[in-house]
XYZ file of C-alpha atoms in Angstrom:
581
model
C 88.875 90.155 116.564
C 88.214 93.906 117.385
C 90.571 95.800 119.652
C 89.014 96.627 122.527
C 91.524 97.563 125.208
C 93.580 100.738 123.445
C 92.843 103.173 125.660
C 94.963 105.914 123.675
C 96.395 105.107 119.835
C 99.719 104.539 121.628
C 98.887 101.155 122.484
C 97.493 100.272 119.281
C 100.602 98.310 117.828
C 101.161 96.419 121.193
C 97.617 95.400 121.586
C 97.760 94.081 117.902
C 100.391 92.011 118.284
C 98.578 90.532 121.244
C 95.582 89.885 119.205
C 96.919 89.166 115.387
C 100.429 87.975 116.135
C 101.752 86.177 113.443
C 99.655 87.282 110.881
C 101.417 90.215 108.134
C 100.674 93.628 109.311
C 102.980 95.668 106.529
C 104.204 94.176 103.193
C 106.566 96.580 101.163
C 108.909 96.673 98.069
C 112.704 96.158 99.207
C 115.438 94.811 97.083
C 113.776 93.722 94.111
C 110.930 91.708 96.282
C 108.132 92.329 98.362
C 108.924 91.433 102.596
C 106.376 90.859 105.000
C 106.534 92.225 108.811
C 103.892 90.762 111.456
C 101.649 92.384 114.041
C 104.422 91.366 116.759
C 107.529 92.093 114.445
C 105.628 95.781 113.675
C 105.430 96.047 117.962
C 108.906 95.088 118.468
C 110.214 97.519 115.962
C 108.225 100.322 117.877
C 109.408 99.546 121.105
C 112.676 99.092 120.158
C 112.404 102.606 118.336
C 110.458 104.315 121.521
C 113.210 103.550 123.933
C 115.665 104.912 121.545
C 113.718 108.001 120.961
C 113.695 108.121 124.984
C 117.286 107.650 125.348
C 117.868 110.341 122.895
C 115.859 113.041 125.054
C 112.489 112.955 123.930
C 110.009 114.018 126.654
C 106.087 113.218 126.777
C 104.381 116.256 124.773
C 107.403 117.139 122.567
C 106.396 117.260 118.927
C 108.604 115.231 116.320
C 107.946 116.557 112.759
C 108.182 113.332 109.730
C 109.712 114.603 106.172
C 109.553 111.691 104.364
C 107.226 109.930 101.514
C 104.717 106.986 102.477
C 107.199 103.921 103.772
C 107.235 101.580 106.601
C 109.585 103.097 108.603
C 107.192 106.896 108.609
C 104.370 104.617 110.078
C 107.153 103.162 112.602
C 107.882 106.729 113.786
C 105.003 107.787 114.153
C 104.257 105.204 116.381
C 107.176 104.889 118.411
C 106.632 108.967 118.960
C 103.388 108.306 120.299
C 104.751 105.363 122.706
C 107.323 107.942 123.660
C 104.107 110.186 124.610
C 105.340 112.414 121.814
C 103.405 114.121 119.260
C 103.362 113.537 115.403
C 104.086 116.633 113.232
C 104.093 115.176 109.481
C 105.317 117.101 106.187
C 105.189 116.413 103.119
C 108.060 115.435 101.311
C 107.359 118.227 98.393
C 107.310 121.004 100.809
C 109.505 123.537 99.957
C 112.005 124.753 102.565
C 109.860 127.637 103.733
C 106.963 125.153 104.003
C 109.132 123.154 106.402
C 110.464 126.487 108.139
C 106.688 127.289 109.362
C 105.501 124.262 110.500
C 108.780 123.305 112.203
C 108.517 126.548 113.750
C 104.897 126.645 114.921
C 104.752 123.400 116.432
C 107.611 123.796 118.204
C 109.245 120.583 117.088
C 112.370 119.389 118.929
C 113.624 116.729 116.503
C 112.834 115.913 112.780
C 113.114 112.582 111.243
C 113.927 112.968 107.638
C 113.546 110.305 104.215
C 117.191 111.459 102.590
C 119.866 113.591 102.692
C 118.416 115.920 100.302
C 115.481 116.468 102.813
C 117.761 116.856 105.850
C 119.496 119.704 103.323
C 116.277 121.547 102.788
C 116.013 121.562 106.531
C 119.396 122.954 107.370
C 119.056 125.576 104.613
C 116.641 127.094 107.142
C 117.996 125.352 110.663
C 118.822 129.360 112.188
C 114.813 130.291 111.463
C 113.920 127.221 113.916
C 115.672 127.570 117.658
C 113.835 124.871 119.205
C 114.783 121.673 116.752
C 117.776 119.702 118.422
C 118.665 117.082 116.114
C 117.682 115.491 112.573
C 117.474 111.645 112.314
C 118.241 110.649 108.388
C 116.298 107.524 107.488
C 118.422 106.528 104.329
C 121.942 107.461 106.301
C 121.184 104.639 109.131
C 120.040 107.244 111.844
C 117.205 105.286 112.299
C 118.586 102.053 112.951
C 120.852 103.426 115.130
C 118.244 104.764 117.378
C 116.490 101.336 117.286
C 120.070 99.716 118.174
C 120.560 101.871 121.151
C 116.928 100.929 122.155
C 117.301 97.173 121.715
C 120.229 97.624 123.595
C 118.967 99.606 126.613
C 115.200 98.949 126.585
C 112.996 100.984 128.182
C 110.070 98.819 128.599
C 108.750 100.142 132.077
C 109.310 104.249 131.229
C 107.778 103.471 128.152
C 104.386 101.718 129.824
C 104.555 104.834 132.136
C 104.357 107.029 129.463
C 101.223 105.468 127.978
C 99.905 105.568 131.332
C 99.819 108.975 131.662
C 98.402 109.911 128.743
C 95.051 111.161 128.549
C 92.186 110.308 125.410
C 91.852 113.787 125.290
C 95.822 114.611 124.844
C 97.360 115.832 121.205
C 98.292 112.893 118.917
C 99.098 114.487 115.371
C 99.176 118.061 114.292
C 98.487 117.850 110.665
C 99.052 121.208 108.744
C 96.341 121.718 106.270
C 97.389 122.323 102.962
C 97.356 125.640 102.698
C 94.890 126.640 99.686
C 94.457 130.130 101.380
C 98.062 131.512 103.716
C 100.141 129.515 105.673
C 98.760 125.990 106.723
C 97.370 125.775 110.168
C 98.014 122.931 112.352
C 95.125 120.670 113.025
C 95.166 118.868 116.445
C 93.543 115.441 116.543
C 93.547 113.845 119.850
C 93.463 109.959 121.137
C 89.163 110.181 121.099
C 89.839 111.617 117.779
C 91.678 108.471 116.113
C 89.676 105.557 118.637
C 86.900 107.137 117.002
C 87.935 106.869 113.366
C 88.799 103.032 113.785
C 85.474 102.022 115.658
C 83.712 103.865 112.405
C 85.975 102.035 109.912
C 85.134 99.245 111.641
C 81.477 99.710 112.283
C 81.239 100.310 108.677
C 83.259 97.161 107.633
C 85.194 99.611 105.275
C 87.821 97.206 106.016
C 88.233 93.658 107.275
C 90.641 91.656 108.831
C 91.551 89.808 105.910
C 92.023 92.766 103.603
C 94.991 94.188 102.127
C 95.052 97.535 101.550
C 97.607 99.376 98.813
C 99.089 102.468 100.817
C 100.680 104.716 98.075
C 98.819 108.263 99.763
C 101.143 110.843 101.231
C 101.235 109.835 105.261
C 101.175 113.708 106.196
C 97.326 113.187 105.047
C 94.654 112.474 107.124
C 93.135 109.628 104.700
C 96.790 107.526 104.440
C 96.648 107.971 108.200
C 92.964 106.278 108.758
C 94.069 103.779 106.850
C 97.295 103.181 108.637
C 96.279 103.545 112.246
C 92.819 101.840 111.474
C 94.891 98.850 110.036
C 96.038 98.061 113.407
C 92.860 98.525 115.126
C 90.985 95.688 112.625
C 94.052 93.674 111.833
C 94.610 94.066 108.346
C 97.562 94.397 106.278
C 98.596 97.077 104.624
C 100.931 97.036 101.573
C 102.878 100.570 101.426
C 104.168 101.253 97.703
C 107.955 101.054 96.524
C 108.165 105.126 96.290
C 107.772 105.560 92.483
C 104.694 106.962 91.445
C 105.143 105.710 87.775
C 105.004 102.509 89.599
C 101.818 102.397 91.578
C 99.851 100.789 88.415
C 101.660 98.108 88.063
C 102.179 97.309 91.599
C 98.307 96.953 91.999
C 98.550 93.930 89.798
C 101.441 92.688 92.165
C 99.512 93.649 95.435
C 96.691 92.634 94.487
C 94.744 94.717 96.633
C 91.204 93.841 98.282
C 90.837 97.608 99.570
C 92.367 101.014 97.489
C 92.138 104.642 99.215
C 92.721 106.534 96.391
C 92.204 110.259 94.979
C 90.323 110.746 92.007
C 93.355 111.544 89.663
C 94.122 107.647 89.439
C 90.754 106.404 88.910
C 90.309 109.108 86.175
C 93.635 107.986 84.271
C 92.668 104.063 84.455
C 89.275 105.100 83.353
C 90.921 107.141 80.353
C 93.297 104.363 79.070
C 90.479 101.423 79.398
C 88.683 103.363 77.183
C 90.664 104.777 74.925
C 88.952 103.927 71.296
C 85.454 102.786 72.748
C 83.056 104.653 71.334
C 80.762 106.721 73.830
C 77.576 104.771 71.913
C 79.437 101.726 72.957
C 80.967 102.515 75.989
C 77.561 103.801 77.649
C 75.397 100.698 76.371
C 78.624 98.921 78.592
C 77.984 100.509 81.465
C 74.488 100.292 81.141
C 74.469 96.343 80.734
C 77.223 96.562 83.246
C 75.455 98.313 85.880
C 72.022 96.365 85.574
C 73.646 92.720 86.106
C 75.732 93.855 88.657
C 72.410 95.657 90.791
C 70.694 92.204 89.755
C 73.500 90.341 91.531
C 73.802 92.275 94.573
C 69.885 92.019 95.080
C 70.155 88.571 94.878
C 67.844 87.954 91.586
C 68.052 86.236 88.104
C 69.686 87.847 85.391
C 67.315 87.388 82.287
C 69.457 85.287 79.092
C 69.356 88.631 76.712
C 70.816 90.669 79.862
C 73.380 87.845 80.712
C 74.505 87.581 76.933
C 75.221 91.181 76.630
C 77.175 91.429 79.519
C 78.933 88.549 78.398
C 80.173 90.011 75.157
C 81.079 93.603 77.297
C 83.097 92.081 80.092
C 86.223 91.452 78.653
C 86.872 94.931 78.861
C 85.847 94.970 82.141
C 88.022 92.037 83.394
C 90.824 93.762 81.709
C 89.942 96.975 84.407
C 89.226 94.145 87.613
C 93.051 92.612 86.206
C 94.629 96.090 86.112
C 93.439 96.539 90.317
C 95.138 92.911 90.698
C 91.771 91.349 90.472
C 90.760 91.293 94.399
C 89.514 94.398 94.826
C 86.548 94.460 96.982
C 86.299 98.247 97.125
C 88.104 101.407 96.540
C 87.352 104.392 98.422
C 88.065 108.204 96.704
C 88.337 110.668 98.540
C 89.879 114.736 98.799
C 88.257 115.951 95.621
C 84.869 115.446 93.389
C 85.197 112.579 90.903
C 82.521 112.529 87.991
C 79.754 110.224 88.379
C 80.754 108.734 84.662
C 83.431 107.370 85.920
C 81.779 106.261 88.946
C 79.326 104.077 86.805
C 82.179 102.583 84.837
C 84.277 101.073 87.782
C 80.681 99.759 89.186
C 79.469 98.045 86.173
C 83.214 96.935 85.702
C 82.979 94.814 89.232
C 85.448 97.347 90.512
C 83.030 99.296 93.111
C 84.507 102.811 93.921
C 82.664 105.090 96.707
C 83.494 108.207 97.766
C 82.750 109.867 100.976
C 83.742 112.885 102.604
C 86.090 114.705 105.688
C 88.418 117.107 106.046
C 91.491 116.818 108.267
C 89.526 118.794 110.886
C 87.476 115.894 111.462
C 89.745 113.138 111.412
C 88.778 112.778 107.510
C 85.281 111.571 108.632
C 82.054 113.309 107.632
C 79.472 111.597 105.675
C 80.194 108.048 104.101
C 79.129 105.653 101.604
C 79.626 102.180 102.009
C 79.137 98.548 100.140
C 75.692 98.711 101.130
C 73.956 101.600 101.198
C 75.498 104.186 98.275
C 74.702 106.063 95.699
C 77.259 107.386 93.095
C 77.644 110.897 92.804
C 77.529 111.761 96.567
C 79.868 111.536 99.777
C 77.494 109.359 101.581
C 74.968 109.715 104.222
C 75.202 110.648 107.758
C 73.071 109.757 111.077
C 76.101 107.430 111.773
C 76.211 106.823 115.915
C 77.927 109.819 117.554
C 78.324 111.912 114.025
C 76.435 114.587 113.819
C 75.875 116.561 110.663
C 73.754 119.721 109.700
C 73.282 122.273 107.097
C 73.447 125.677 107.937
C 71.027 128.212 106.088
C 73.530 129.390 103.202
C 74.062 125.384 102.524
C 77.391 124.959 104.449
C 78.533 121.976 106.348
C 78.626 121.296 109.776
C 79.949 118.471 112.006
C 79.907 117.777 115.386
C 81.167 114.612 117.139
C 83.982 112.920 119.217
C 85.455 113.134 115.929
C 86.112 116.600 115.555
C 89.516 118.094 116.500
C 90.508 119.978 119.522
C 91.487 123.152 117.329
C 94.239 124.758 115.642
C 97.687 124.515 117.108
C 98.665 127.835 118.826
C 96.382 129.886 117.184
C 92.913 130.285 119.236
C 91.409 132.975 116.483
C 91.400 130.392 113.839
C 89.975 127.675 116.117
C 86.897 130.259 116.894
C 86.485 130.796 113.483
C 85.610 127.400 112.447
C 84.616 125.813 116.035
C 80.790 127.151 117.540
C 79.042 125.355 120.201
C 81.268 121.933 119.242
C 79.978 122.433 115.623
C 82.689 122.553 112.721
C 82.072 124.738 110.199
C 83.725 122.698 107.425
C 83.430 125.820 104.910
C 81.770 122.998 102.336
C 78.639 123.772 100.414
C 76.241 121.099 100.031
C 72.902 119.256 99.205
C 70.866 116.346 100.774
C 68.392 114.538 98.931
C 65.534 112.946 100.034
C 67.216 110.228 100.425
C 70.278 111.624 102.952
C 72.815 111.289 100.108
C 75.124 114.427 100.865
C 76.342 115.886 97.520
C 78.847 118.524 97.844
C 78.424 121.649 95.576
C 81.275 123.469 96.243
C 83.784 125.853 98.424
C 81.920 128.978 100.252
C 85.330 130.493 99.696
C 85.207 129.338 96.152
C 81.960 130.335 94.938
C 82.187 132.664 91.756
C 79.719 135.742 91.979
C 79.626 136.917 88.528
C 78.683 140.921 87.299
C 75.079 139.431 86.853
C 75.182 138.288 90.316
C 75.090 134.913 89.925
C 76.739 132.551 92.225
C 78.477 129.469 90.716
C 80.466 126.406 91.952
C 83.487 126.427 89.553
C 84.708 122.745 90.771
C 81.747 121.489 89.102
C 82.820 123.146 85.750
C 86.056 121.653 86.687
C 85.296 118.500 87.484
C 83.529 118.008 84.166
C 86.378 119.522 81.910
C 88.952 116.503 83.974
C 86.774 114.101 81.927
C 88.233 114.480 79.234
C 91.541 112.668 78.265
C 93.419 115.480 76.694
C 92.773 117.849 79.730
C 95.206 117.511 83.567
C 94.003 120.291 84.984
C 91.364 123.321 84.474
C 90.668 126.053 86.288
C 87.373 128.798 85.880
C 87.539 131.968 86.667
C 84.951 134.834 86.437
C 84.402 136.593 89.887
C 82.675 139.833 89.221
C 83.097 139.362 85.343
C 80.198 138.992 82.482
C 81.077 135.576 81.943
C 83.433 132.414 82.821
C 86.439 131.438 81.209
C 89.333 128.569 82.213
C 92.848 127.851 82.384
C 93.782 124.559 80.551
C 96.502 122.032 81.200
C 97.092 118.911 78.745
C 97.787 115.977 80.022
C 101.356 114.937 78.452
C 100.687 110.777 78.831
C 97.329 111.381 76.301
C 97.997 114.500 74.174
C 101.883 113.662 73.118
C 100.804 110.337 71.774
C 97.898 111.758 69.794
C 100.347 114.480 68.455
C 103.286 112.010 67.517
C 100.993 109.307 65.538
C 99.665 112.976 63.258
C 103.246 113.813 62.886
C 102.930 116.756 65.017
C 105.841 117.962 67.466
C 105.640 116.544 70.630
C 106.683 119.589 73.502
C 103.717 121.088 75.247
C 104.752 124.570 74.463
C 104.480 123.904 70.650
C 101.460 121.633 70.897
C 99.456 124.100 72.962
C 99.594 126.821 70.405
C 98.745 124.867 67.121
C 95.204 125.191 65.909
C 94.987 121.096 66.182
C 95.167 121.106 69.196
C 92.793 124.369 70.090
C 90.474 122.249 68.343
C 90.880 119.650 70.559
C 90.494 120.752 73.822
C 87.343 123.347 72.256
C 85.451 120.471 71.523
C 86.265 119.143 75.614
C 84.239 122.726 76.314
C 81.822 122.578 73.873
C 80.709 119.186 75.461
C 81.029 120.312 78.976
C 79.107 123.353 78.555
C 76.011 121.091 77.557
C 76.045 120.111 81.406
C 75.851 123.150 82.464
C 73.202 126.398 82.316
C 74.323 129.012 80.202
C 75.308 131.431 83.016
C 77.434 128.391 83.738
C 79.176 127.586 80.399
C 83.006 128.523 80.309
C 82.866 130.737 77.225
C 86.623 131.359 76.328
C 89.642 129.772 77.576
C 93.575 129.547 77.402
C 95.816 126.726 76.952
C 99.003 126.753 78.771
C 102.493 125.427 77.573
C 103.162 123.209 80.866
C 101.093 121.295 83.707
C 100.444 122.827 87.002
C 102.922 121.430 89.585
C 103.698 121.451 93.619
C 107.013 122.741 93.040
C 105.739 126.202 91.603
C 103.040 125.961 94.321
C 100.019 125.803 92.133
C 99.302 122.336 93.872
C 98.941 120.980 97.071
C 100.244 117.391 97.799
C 96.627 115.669 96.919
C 96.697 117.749 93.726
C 94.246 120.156 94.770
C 94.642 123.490 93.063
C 95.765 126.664 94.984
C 93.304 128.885 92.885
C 95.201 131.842 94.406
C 98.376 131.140 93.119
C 97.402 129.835 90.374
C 94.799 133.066 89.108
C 97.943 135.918 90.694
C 100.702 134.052 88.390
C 98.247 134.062 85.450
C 96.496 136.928 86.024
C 97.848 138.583 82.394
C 96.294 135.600 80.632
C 93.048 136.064 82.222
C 93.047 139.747 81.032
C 93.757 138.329 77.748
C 90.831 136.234 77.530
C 88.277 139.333 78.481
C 90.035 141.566 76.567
């Protein structure tokens, strides 16, 4: 039944329960077993939670910052700060303590709802730097119950309708800082329109339906964990949020048993690279081949011919093996926040295990261009022309969106806003293609784009994106601005290399492995073959193992694993001197 009558996201959980009732809204992991909340347990919680955010001295318009990973109670927050008329000010729970410092500070925040006590900690080691916070709520030390006590106790049900009914579609929901790839993160405002607008789409676009089950395992201080959470109430889905260990998520798939995944590309890649660990790529691409035929056969509606059927046949054990590993549901997965090869694209489609991508930024609610179940193609973010979504390029190739969808602007900081806001148009700062089909393809950052000393301009994410094929490789950045030719930092991944070493009798620390000449070998032969994709002014020509992974904590990652090229090329600038010397 669609949802109709929210007039702002506040009402969302209450006009849920109304219309799904009984049926499970959130399912998550809590001693030893997986519970189950309804639509009207879910509203109860949130009212109960509002009137003790109320009672504790929140006023409409205050903003209420969330430290915490992806759990039930975050979501329950949220929305109790928004039935409070409050506004939602998420962090992620890597952020270091100056991280917290700045957005705490910027946005003004009054109180801060925190996972643990270690979290609370990294906020007090910087509590004299932020005058305006009043009090920290601890989730794991009972501070939230005990505002949902005092609420069930002294209910605020009238206050809190008043609230609601004051606020205006066009009032600040969420602040979401971006990332921060480039200085300190800037607060994104996204208003009621914004988020009604994102859940008619979702819905429009039956991305989800209202028997779906979607695995939530995405930091919530994201924009795409927060589609999926607020648009959950608006169709009536359920949503199953993960137990909080990442080593986990695998294997809680098969437990879930998912019908819908919002995913980045890191987890597709590293199912992709242990189903086919040992295939041969003859092998493997006859698979997909045979794989992808039936399965555009099928979904036309025609015959498959005997010698087709008996091939796949033979291949799709492996591929029920990849369907059993998503819990054997899943009707679609959905990657999005960075480029994902189109190899691995073709695999999960021929496997049964469709995986689309489409594109947005947090600047426009996470909504851009879109492919769906029905009209795709692998490779690109989607189309556009949807109703209300406007999209254009701009002469130099970049991005632009306009809509009910983009946000209101940067919190407190009007210069930024004008920089990226014209006439309603976003200027997304994407480069990208159309074919003439509308397929958007995205070819890279503006801010990005390597000019080399021959003056040519190149996209290094797609040098990237082909190097993260490969098994043995986590990470790899190219560098080459103004310099004769491109060369790349390397990462190994530890799960795939370590393995490999230890059945060679080789020793098994990164440091050691990444200066042996077996492994050199290795990861040479992972450029030779990538270079073959690429033009010769395009080819990374020398690069540079390192002894250890990138990581969030020494901030060469943001929280969706994107690299910080910045940080990463100033703290290895001496190895990039090496390489061109």
């Amino acid at each position: 039944m669609p949802l109709t009558t929210a007039r702002v996201i506040a009402d969302l959980p209450f006009v849920a329960a109304q219309a799904h009732d009984d049926r499970v809204a959130w399912r998550f992991h809590r001693d030893g077993r997986w519970q189950d909340l309804t639509f009207t347990e879910v509203a109860e919680w949130v009212m109960e939670l509002a009137s003790g955010l109320v009672h504790l001295g929140v006023e409409p318009g205050d903003r209420v910052c969330v430290l915490s990973d992806t759990r039930p109670e975050w979501s329950a927050v949220e929305l109790a700060v928004l039935a409070a008329g409050g506004i939602v000010v998420p962090i992620y729970p890597s952020s270091a303590p100056e991280e917290c410092a700045w957005i705490i500070g910027d946005s003004g925040a009054v109180l801060l709802v925190a996972e643990t006590a270690a979290q609370r900690d990294k906020v007090d080691s910087i509590r004299d730097r932020v005058p305006a916070l009043r009090d920290v709520v601890v989730i794991e030390d009972g501070g939230l119950d005990d505002l949902r006590s005092q609420g069930r106790t002294s209910p605020l049900p009238g206050e809190l309708d008043d609230r609601r009914a004051a606020i205006d579609p066009d009032d600040p929901t969420v602040i979401i800082y971006t990332s921060g790839t480039t200085g300190p993160p800037k607060g994104c405002v996204l208003t009621n329109r914004n988020w009604l607008t994102m859940c008619r789409l979702s819905e429009e676009l039956s991305y989800v339906l209202p028997d779906d089950v979607a695995y939530l395992f995405l930091p919530l201080a994201h924009v795409f964990a927060q589609i999926v959470h607020l648009g959950a109430l608006h169709t009536g889905h359920a949503v199953a949020f993960y137990g909080g260990d990442p080593s986990k998520v695998v294997a809680e798939l098969a437990q879930v048993r998912p019908t819908f995944l919002p995913s980045v590309p890191r987890i597709f890649e590293k199912i992709y690279t242990a189903a086919t660990a040992g295939v041969p790529d003859d092998q493997l691409r006859q698979a997909v081949r045979v794989g992808l035929a039936v399965r555009r056969l099928r979904a036309a509606g025609q015959p498959v011919p005997p010698d087709l059927a008996d091939a796949f046949e033979r291949v799709d054990p492996v591929f029920a093996r990849v369907r059993g590993i998503f819990g054997g549901r899943l009707r679609q997965a959905l990657s999005g926040a960075a480029p994902i090869s189109v190899e691995v694209l073709e695999f999960f489609s021929a496997a049964g295990v469709p995986v689309l991508e489409g594109y947005g930024m947090s600047e426009s609610t996470g909504v851009g261009t879109v492919n769906t179940l029905a009209r795709h193609k692998l490779g690109s973010v989607g189309t556009y022309g949807i109703a209300g979504l406007e999209v254009e390029l701009a002469e130099d190739g970049e991005i632009l969106l306009r809509g009910p969808h983009v946000f209101a602007g940067y919190w407190n900081n009007p210069a930024a806003t004008a920089e990226v806001l014209t006439d309603g148009w976003l200027h997304t700062g994407d480069l990208g293609e159309v074919d003439e089909d509308g397929f958007v393809t995205i070819t890279g950052r503006k801010k990005d784009i390597i000019i080399t000393a021959g003056g040519k301009n190149i996209a290094p994410a797609n040098v990237e994106n082909q190097l993260r094929q490969s098994r043995w490789v986590s990470h790899a950045v190219v560098y080459g601005d103004l310099k004769p030719y491109l060369v790349a930092l390397i990462t190994l991944d530890r799960d795939e290399v370590v393995p490999w070493a230890a059945a060679r009798g080789m020793p098994t620390d990164l440091p050691t492995l990444a200066r042996t000449p077996e492994v050199r070998a290795l990861v040479q032969e992972v450029v030779d073959e990538a270079n073959t994709h690429f033009a010769h002014v395009s080819q990374v020509k020398r690069f540079t193992i390192l002894d250890r992974d990138l990581s969030q904590d020494d901030g060469e990652l943001t929280p969706t694993l994107k690299v910080k090229r910045k940080v990463v090329h100033a703290a290895h600038a001496s190895r990039y001197d090496e390489l061109y010397s």
